[in-house]
Tab-separated table of C-alpha atoms in Angstrom:
chain	number	residue	atom	x	y	z
A	1	MET	CA	-146.725	75.261	87.871
A	2	LYS	CA	-146.274	71.915	89.535
A	3	VAL	CA	-147.087	68.688	87.829
A	4	ARG	CA	-150.163	67.129	89.387
A	5	ALA	CA	-149.329	63.494	90.047
A	6	ALA	CA	-151.413	60.450	91.256
A	7	VAL	CA	-150.034	57.265	92.493
A	8	VAL	CA	-151.776	54.073	91.446
A	9	GLY	CA	-150.947	51.135	93.706
A	10	LEU	CA	-149.910	51.452	97.348
A	11	GLY	CA	-147.729	48.412	97.799
A	12	TRP	CA	-144.139	48.856	98.948
A	13	ALA	CA	-143.002	50.537	95.771
A	14	GLY	CA	-146.099	52.867	95.594
A	15	HIS	CA	-146.139	53.963	99.219
A	16	GLU	CA	-142.587	53.762	100.503
A	17	LEU	CA	-140.872	54.812	97.197
A	18	TRP	CA	-142.886	56.808	94.717
A	19	LEU	CA	-145.469	58.455	96.973
A	20	ARG	CA	-142.670	59.631	99.316
A	21	LEU	CA	-140.365	60.858	96.486
A	22	LEU	CA	-143.170	62.697	94.785
A	23	ARG	CA	-144.248	64.510	97.998
A	24	GLU	CA	-140.619	65.602	98.575
A	25	HIS	CA	-139.888	66.776	94.994
A	26	GLU	CA	-140.476	70.481	94.342
A	27	ASP	CA	-141.782	69.753	90.706
A	28	PHE	CA	-144.669	67.701	91.781
A	29	GLU	CA	-147.974	67.911	93.737
A	30	VAL	CA	-149.605	64.618	94.711
A	31	VAL	CA	-153.281	65.101	94.091
A	32	ALA	CA	-154.676	61.528	94.573
A	33	VAL	CA	-153.871	57.902	95.267
A	34	VAL	CA	-155.595	54.748	94.128
A	35	ASP	CA	-155.646	51.391	95.737
A	36	PRO	CA	-158.358	48.721	96.141
A	37	ASP	CA	-157.297	48.065	99.699
A	38	LEU	CA	-159.262	49.925	102.290
A	39	GLY	CA	-156.551	50.027	104.953
A	40	SER	CA	-154.065	51.518	102.363
A	41	ARG	CA	-156.628	54.203	101.278
A	42	ALA	CA	-157.330	55.016	104.975
A	43	ALA	CA	-153.602	55.575	105.633
A	44	ALA	CA	-153.383	57.893	102.718
A	45	VAL	CA	-156.387	59.859	103.789
A	46	ALA	CA	-154.917	60.263	107.223
A	47	THR	CA	-152.033	62.179	105.625
A	48	GLY	CA	-154.495	64.481	103.782
A	49	LEU	CA	-154.525	62.864	100.400
A	50	PRO	CA	-157.712	61.983	98.383
A	51	ALA	CA	-157.852	58.222	98.029
A	52	HIS	CA	-159.843	56.205	95.478
A	53	ALA	CA	-160.678	52.462	95.093
A	54	THR	CA	-160.437	52.543	91.321
A	55	MET	CA	-158.579	54.712	88.742
A	56	ASP	CA	-161.918	55.671	87.167
A	57	ALA	CA	-161.961	58.509	89.671
A	58	LEU	CA	-158.906	60.128	88.051
A	59	ASP	CA	-159.655	62.914	85.719
A	60	PRO	CA	-157.205	64.283	83.048
A	61	ARG	CA	-158.436	67.790	84.034
A	62	THR	CA	-156.951	67.454	87.476
A	63	VAL	CA	-154.203	64.784	87.036
A	64	ASP	CA	-151.220	65.369	84.728
A	65	VAL	CA	-149.375	62.079	85.258
A	66	ALA	CA	-150.066	58.839	87.065
A	67	VAL	CA	-147.201	56.862	88.546
A	68	VAL	CA	-148.305	53.141	88.242
A	69	ALA	CA	-146.941	50.775	90.845
A	70	VAL	CA	-149.009	47.648	90.549
A	71	PRO	CA	-148.018	43.960	90.042
A	72	ASN	CA	-146.487	43.164	86.702
A	73	HIS	CA	-149.456	41.433	85.204
A	74	LEU	CA	-151.543	44.656	85.612
A	75	HIS	CA	-149.028	47.032	84.175
A	76	ALA	CA	-150.242	47.135	80.641
A	77	GLU	CA	-153.923	46.972	81.581
A	78	VAL	CA	-153.786	49.815	84.042
A	79	ALA	CA	-151.394	51.938	81.919
A	80	ALA	CA	-153.514	51.575	78.848
A	81	ALA	CA	-156.747	52.497	80.613
A	82	LEU	CA	-155.191	55.650	81.991
A	83	LEU	CA	-153.566	56.603	78.607
A	84	ARG	CA	-156.944	56.234	76.961
A	85	ARG	CA	-158.451	58.655	79.520
A	86	GLY	CA	-155.860	61.246	78.474
A	87	ILE	CA	-153.666	60.819	81.519
A	88	SER	CA	-149.874	60.382	80.943
A	89	VAL	CA	-148.388	57.449	82.740
A	90	PHE	CA	-144.880	56.884	84.343
A	91	LEU	CA	-144.416	53.060	84.508
A	92	GLU	CA	-141.321	51.293	85.908
A	93	LYS	CA	-140.109	47.987	84.536
A	94	PRO	CA	-141.339	45.712	83.091
A	95	VAL	CA	-143.421	48.035	80.904
A	96	CYS	CA	-145.205	45.007	79.454
A	97	LEU	CA	-144.935	41.204	79.558
A	98	THR	CA	-145.738	40.304	75.804
A	99	THR	CA	-145.621	41.826	72.374
A	100	ALA	CA	-149.335	41.771	72.417
A	101	GLU	CA	-149.285	44.044	75.461
A	102	ALA	CA	-146.962	46.368	73.725
A	103	ASP	CA	-149.475	46.635	70.821
A	104	VAL	CA	-152.191	47.523	73.354
A	105	LEU	CA	-150.037	50.310	74.946
A	106	ALA	CA	-149.004	51.683	71.619
A	107	GLU	CA	-152.675	52.016	70.485
A	108	ALA	CA	-153.632	53.590	73.825
A	109	GLU	CA	-150.957	56.123	73.659
A	110	ARG	CA	-151.472	57.021	70.076
A	111	ASP	CA	-154.581	59.162	70.871
A	112	GLY	CA	-154.262	59.487	74.565
A	113	GLY	CA	-151.680	60.401	77.284
A	114	MET	CA	-147.961	59.907	76.973
A	115	LEU	CA	-146.262	56.789	78.280
A	116	LEU	CA	-142.876	57.148	79.990
A	117	ALA	CA	-140.843	54.196	81.276
A	118	GLY	CA	-138.778	54.328	84.496
A	119	SER	CA	-135.218	52.815	84.524
A	120	ALA	CA	-133.424	53.660	87.793
A	121	VAL	CA	-130.060	52.060	87.372
A	122	ALA	CA	-128.948	54.514	84.592
A	123	HIS	CA	-129.365	57.428	86.977
A	124	ARG	CA	-126.782	56.145	89.448
A	125	GLY	CA	-123.678	58.367	89.777
A	126	ASP	CA	-121.337	55.417	89.255
A	127	VAL	CA	-123.153	54.344	86.083
A	128	ARG	CA	-122.976	57.817	84.728
A	129	GLU	CA	-119.112	57.855	85.464
A	130	LEU	CA	-118.920	54.504	83.608
A	131	ALA	CA	-120.766	55.971	80.630
A	132	GLY	CA	-118.236	58.795	80.607
A	133	LEU	CA	-115.431	56.372	80.010
A	134	LEU	CA	-116.925	54.972	76.824
A	135	PRO	CA	-115.037	57.334	74.465
A	136	GLU	CA	-111.696	56.025	75.947
A	137	LEU	CA	-112.538	52.343	75.198
A	138	GLY	CA	-112.338	52.542	71.393
A	139	ARG	CA	-114.666	50.102	69.403
A	140	ILE	CA	-116.962	48.378	71.972
A	141	ARG	CA	-116.684	44.624	71.518
A	142	HIS	CA	-118.364	43.027	74.587
A	143	VAL	CA	-120.449	43.935	77.638
A	144	GLY	CA	-120.899	41.741	80.816
A	145	LEU	CA	-123.934	42.411	82.907
A	146	ALA	CA	-124.504	40.823	86.316
A	147	TRP	CA	-126.766	41.348	89.330
A	148	VAL	CA	-126.401	38.485	91.800
A	149	ARG	CA	-127.919	38.515	95.291
A	150	ALA	CA	-126.629	36.341	98.076
A	151	ARG	CA	-130.012	35.666	99.649
A	152	GLY	CA	-132.617	37.774	98.013
A	153	VAL	CA	-135.545	35.677	96.724
A	154	PRO	CA	-138.877	37.626	97.098
A	155	GLN	CA	-141.496	36.027	99.371
A	156	PRO	CA	-142.064	32.471	98.123
A	157	GLY	CA	-145.623	32.350	96.619
A	158	GLY	CA	-145.878	36.124	96.465
A	159	TRP	CA	-146.754	37.699	93.093
A	160	PHE	CA	-143.019	38.126	92.180
A	161	THR	CA	-142.618	34.269	92.156
A	162	GLN	CA	-145.963	33.616	90.369
A	163	ARG	CA	-145.497	33.435	86.673
A	164	SER	CA	-149.128	34.346	86.037
A	165	LYS	CA	-148.636	37.635	87.839
A	166	ALA	CA	-144.939	38.436	87.293
A	167	GLY	CA	-144.570	37.221	83.726
A	168	GLY	CA	-141.337	35.506	84.677
A	169	GLY	CA	-138.822	35.335	87.445
A	170	VAL	CA	-135.541	37.028	88.003
A	171	LEU	CA	-135.086	37.688	84.322
A	172	VAL	CA	-138.139	40.001	84.239
A	173	ASP	CA	-137.176	41.492	87.551
A	174	LEU	CA	-133.447	42.154	87.861
A	175	GLY	CA	-132.677	41.251	84.247
A	176	TRP	CA	-134.914	43.948	82.883
A	177	HIS	CA	-132.894	46.496	84.796
A	178	LEU	CA	-129.677	45.126	83.298
A	179	LEU	CA	-131.067	45.275	79.730
A	180	ASP	CA	-132.258	48.759	80.378
A	181	VAL	CA	-128.826	49.961	81.482
A	182	LEU	CA	-127.263	48.259	78.423
A	183	THR	CA	-129.489	50.427	76.139
A	184	SER	CA	-128.780	53.596	78.192
A	185	LEU	CA	-125.019	52.998	77.750
A	186	LEU	CA	-124.789	51.782	74.180
A	187	GLY	CA	-128.097	52.796	72.613
A	188	PRO	CA	-130.745	50.544	71.244
A	189	ALA	CA	-129.920	47.793	68.794
A	190	PRO	CA	-131.826	44.665	67.588
A	191	THR	CA	-130.502	41.377	69.010
A	192	THR	CA	-129.649	38.760	66.346
A	193	GLN	CA	-128.724	35.801	68.621
A	194	VAL	CA	-130.078	34.887	72.099
A	195	ILE	CA	-129.066	31.805	74.125
A	196	GLY	CA	-130.454	31.557	77.623
A	197	SER	CA	-130.775	29.058	80.479
A	198	VAL	CA	-132.668	29.305	83.749
A	199	SER	CA	-132.660	27.429	87.067
A	200	ASP	CA	-134.760	27.307	90.268
A	201	ASP	CA	-132.561	25.990	93.011
A	202	PHE	CA	-133.447	28.570	95.654
A	203	VAL	CA	-136.892	30.036	94.785
A	204	ASN	CA	-138.923	27.816	97.062
A	205	ASN	CA	-136.417	27.559	99.978
A	206	ALA	CA	-137.363	30.184	102.703
A	207	ALA	CA	-133.712	30.151	103.848
A	208	TRP	CA	-132.713	32.045	100.622
A	209	SER	CA	-135.483	34.682	100.841
A	210	ALA	CA	-134.836	38.416	101.290
A	211	ALA	CA	-135.651	39.157	104.876
A	212	TRP	CA	-134.850	42.820	104.346
A	213	ARG	CA	-137.696	43.131	101.884
A	214	GLU	CA	-140.345	42.640	104.646
A	215	ASP	CA	-142.626	40.866	102.214
A	216	GLN	CA	-146.072	39.964	103.635
A	217	PRO	CA	-146.985	36.149	103.893
A	218	THR	CA	-149.172	34.868	101.194
A	219	GLY	CA	-151.572	31.957	100.908
A	220	VAL	CA	-149.585	30.470	97.967
A	221	SER	CA	-147.179	27.760	99.010
A	222	ALA	CA	-144.624	27.841	96.189
A	223	GLY	CA	-143.494	29.918	93.292
A	224	ASP	CA	-143.104	28.608	89.732
A	225	VAL	CA	-140.481	30.928	88.174
A	226	GLU	CA	-136.640	30.875	87.738
A	227	ASP	CA	-134.399	32.376	90.484
A	228	THR	CA	-131.376	32.518	88.161
A	229	ALA	CA	-130.989	33.345	84.438
A	230	ARG	CA	-127.827	33.118	82.427
A	231	GLY	CA	-127.539	34.175	78.850
A	232	PHE	CA	-125.370	35.300	75.942
A	233	LEU	CA	-126.655	37.783	73.333
A	234	VAL	CA	-125.295	39.204	70.119
A	235	ARG	CA	-126.590	42.636	68.938
A	236	GLU	CA	-126.968	43.576	65.382
A	237	ASP	CA	-124.020	46.000	65.827
A	238	GLY	CA	-121.744	43.063	66.587
A	239	ILE	CA	-121.458	43.707	70.216
A	240	SER	CA	-121.768	40.510	72.430
A	241	VAL	CA	-123.415	40.621	75.881
A	242	SER	CA	-123.254	38.141	78.711
A	243	LEU	CA	-126.022	38.395	81.223
A	244	LEU	CA	-126.373	36.913	84.801
A	245	ALA	CA	-129.226	37.714	86.998
A	246	SER	CA	-129.846	35.785	90.254
A	247	TRP	CA	-132.103	36.222	93.269
A	248	ALA	CA	-129.870	33.938	95.394
A	249	SER	CA	-126.405	32.465	95.213
A	250	HIS	CA	-123.502	31.245	97.314
A	251	GLU	CA	-121.849	34.667	97.344
A	252	ALA	CA	-121.389	36.548	100.582
A	253	LEU	CA	-122.792	39.891	99.383
A	254	ASP	CA	-125.262	41.172	96.885
A	255	ALA	CA	-123.263	42.420	93.992
A	256	SER	CA	-123.801	44.074	90.595
A	257	ALA	CA	-121.190	44.365	87.891
A	258	ILE	CA	-120.887	45.923	84.431
A	259	THR	CA	-117.839	45.251	82.297
A	260	ILE	CA	-117.350	46.932	78.994
A	261	GLU	CA	-114.550	45.672	76.725
A	262	GLY	CA	-113.308	47.805	73.819
A	263	SER	CA	-110.527	47.803	71.386
A	264	ALA	CA	-108.623	50.389	73.442
A	265	GLY	CA	-109.442	49.361	76.899
A	266	THR	CA	-111.812	47.738	79.490
A	267	ALA	CA	-113.969	49.479	82.051
A	268	ARG	CA	-115.375	47.718	85.076
A	269	LEU	CA	-117.943	48.827	87.631
A	270	HIS	CA	-118.520	46.658	90.752
A	271	CYS	CA	-121.266	47.848	93.155
A	272	THR	CA	-124.715	46.835	94.424
A	273	PHE	CA	-127.832	47.978	92.721
A	274	GLY	CA	-131.086	48.422	94.568
A	275	PHE	CA	-131.925	48.671	98.303
A	276	SER	CA	-130.416	45.561	99.755
A	277	PRO	CA	-128.434	46.244	102.944
A	278	ASN	CA	-126.176	43.212	102.241
A	279	ARG	CA	-124.044	45.178	99.865
A	280	ALA	CA	-120.622	45.914	98.739
A	281	PRO	CA	-118.924	48.530	101.015
A	282	GLU	CA	-118.579	51.030	98.105
A	283	PRO	CA	-118.765	51.074	94.276
A	284	VAL	CA	-115.476	50.503	92.492
A	285	LEU	CA	-114.868	51.758	88.842
A	286	THR	CA	-111.674	50.897	87.019
A	287	LEU	CA	-110.224	51.536	83.645
A	288	THR	CA	-107.636	49.125	82.312
A	289	ARG	CA	-105.411	49.811	79.192
A	290	GLU	CA	-102.237	48.007	78.163
A	291	GLY	CA	-101.742	46.129	81.443
A	292	THR	CA	-102.304	49.229	83.670
A	293	THR	CA	-105.508	49.511	85.854
A	294	GLN	CA	-106.555	52.944	87.065
A	295	ARG	CA	-109.278	53.324	89.745
A	296	ILE	CA	-111.732	56.118	88.801
A	297	PRO	CA	-113.002	58.349	91.694
A	298	LEU	CA	-116.661	58.092	92.348
A	299	PRO	CA	-119.132	60.352	94.216
A	300	ALA	CA	-120.495	59.105	97.491
A	301	GLU	CA	-124.283	58.782	97.205
A	302	PRO	CA	-127.056	57.573	99.419
A	303	ILE	CA	-128.716	54.272	98.668
A	304	GLY	CA	-131.677	54.705	96.219
A	305	ILE	CA	-130.886	58.180	95.067
A	306	GLU	CA	-131.293	56.990	91.423
A	307	TYR	CA	-135.063	56.596	91.909
A	308	GLY	CA	-135.533	60.175	92.982
A	309	ARG	CA	-133.366	61.379	90.072
A	310	GLN	CA	-135.822	59.873	87.619
A	311	LEU	CA	-138.235	62.546	88.777
A	312	ASP	CA	-135.852	65.407	88.172
A	313	GLY	CA	-136.340	65.467	84.375
A	314	LEU	CA	-139.825	63.926	84.294
A	315	ALA	CA	-141.686	67.257	83.941
A	316	GLY	CA	-139.636	68.126	80.903
A	317	LEU	CA	-140.125	64.737	79.289
A	318	LEU	CA	-143.932	65.067	79.743
A	319	ALA	CA	-143.810	68.452	77.880
A	320	ASP	CA	-141.872	66.920	74.900
A	321	PRO	CA	-144.165	65.507	72.232
A	322	GLY	CA	-141.077	63.828	70.646
A	323	ARG	CA	-141.040	61.304	73.515
A	324	ARG	CA	-144.410	59.856	72.512
A	325	GLY	CA	-143.966	56.232	71.335
A	326	LEU	CA	-140.302	55.853	72.517
A	327	ALA	CA	-141.117	53.903	75.701
A	328	VAL	CA	-143.314	51.361	73.928
A	329	ALA	CA	-140.716	50.882	71.219
A	330	GLN	CA	-137.917	50.143	73.689
A	331	ALA	CA	-140.147	47.936	75.737
A	332	ARG	CA	-141.189	45.960	72.670
A	333	GLY	CA	-137.521	45.272	71.863
A	334	THR	CA	-136.868	44.170	75.442
A	335	VAL	CA	-139.811	41.869	75.684
A	336	ARG	CA	-139.054	40.266	72.372
A	337	LEU	CA	-135.631	39.561	73.657
A	338	VAL	CA	-137.086	38.049	76.919
A	339	GLU	CA	-139.372	35.898	74.914
A	340	ARG	CA	-136.450	34.552	72.908
A	341	PHE	CA	-134.443	34.008	76.019
A	342	TYR	CA	-137.172	31.842	77.630
A	343	ALA	CA	-137.664	29.981	74.312
A	344	SER	CA	-134.015	29.113	74.252
A	345	ALA	CA	-134.111	27.993	77.938
A	346	ARG	CA	-137.199	25.849	77.277
A	347	ALA	CA	-135.579	24.155	74.292
A	348	ALA	CA	-132.629	22.948	76.316
A	349	ARG	CA	-134.310	22.528	79.613
A	350	PRO	CA	-133.653	19.403	81.780
A	351	ALA	CA	-136.473	17.913	83.670
A	352	ASP	CA	-135.461	19.559	86.864
A	353	ARG	CA	-135.118	23.154	85.519
A	354	ALA	CA	-137.648	25.913	86.011
A	355	PRO	CA	-140.229	26.312	83.332
A	356	GLU	CA	-140.409	29.636	81.466
A	357	SER	CA	-143.390	31.899	81.991
A	358	THR	CA	-146.501	31.157	80.133
A	359	ALA	CA	-146.729	34.968	79.561
A	360	HIS	CA	-143.998	34.559	77.005
A	361	LYS	CA	-145.571	31.993	74.661
A	362	GLU	CA	-145.643	34.518	71.825
A	363	VAL	CA	-142.130	33.728	70.810
A	364	ARG	CA	-140.589	35.091	67.592
A	365	THR	CA	-137.764	32.942	66.438
A	366	ALA	CA	-136.305	35.398	63.923
């Protein structure tokens, strides 16, 4: 029997990504969509889908899972409401913006539907090959994580660049992906030290925006979040982590990199995450040991295949009661780290540096 799915939110991610992927996947049947915009609902109805203005129309007797694709500040509110109704939820990053929102989600999931969190990067073939090299690296000592766009700032003034709606800038956007892939590679571990800095040199300059995103113009003249975040973390297991996330830079191409240093070798993956057409020609994975570098063969994959792969095992996860509570627990750890990162940046911020999001005022210093 197919999993009956609803898509809540018909922006770019909801319509062009999740709705399309769900309709193409053999495990799912899309039974409804939800969006307050009349035009978006009309377009869905034209394809034969029931469309509703609010999620109150969704019934757990006819909907097994809701894929939530709404702006960040609505993630916890919408997901919690659906969970309380007994509908399981698939929610991509960021799962929540504060520890208080994590508490709300945990309570809603306790007696309601199951919450599952999406994390696309870990489903890339090159990242999987990188994970396969870990046993050859010995004791892991350090991980370098970077996702740097050449010109890729979301629409100035759009919700991505409004701290009240996004919860933060590039750290909450690209940085959350990097932190998720760190956990997928090494497993979860508390962070004992966090040092972070942020800057906003590009966020309000249209010349550095991502034309390929096709963002719609907004009535807001400027954004108030960071476009670049740089940090250094130390995990409780002793592994140090450097993190660099940037929506814009002086690089020629958008590039992502993961470097894992161990006592017996170093593995490096250089590629481009996401959908940007301004990307590296192909991913490159290398293993270096005792002065010799070996290039590891990688499968050729279409751009964005990692998003569809998340759906491959989703039906099985929904049927596993042992998954309950795991998404909230991981999100709680990530959001605490983000809160501490912004606190560090605020403590050392020069007058011309981007302020941290007001959504992260609940800072824990321990």
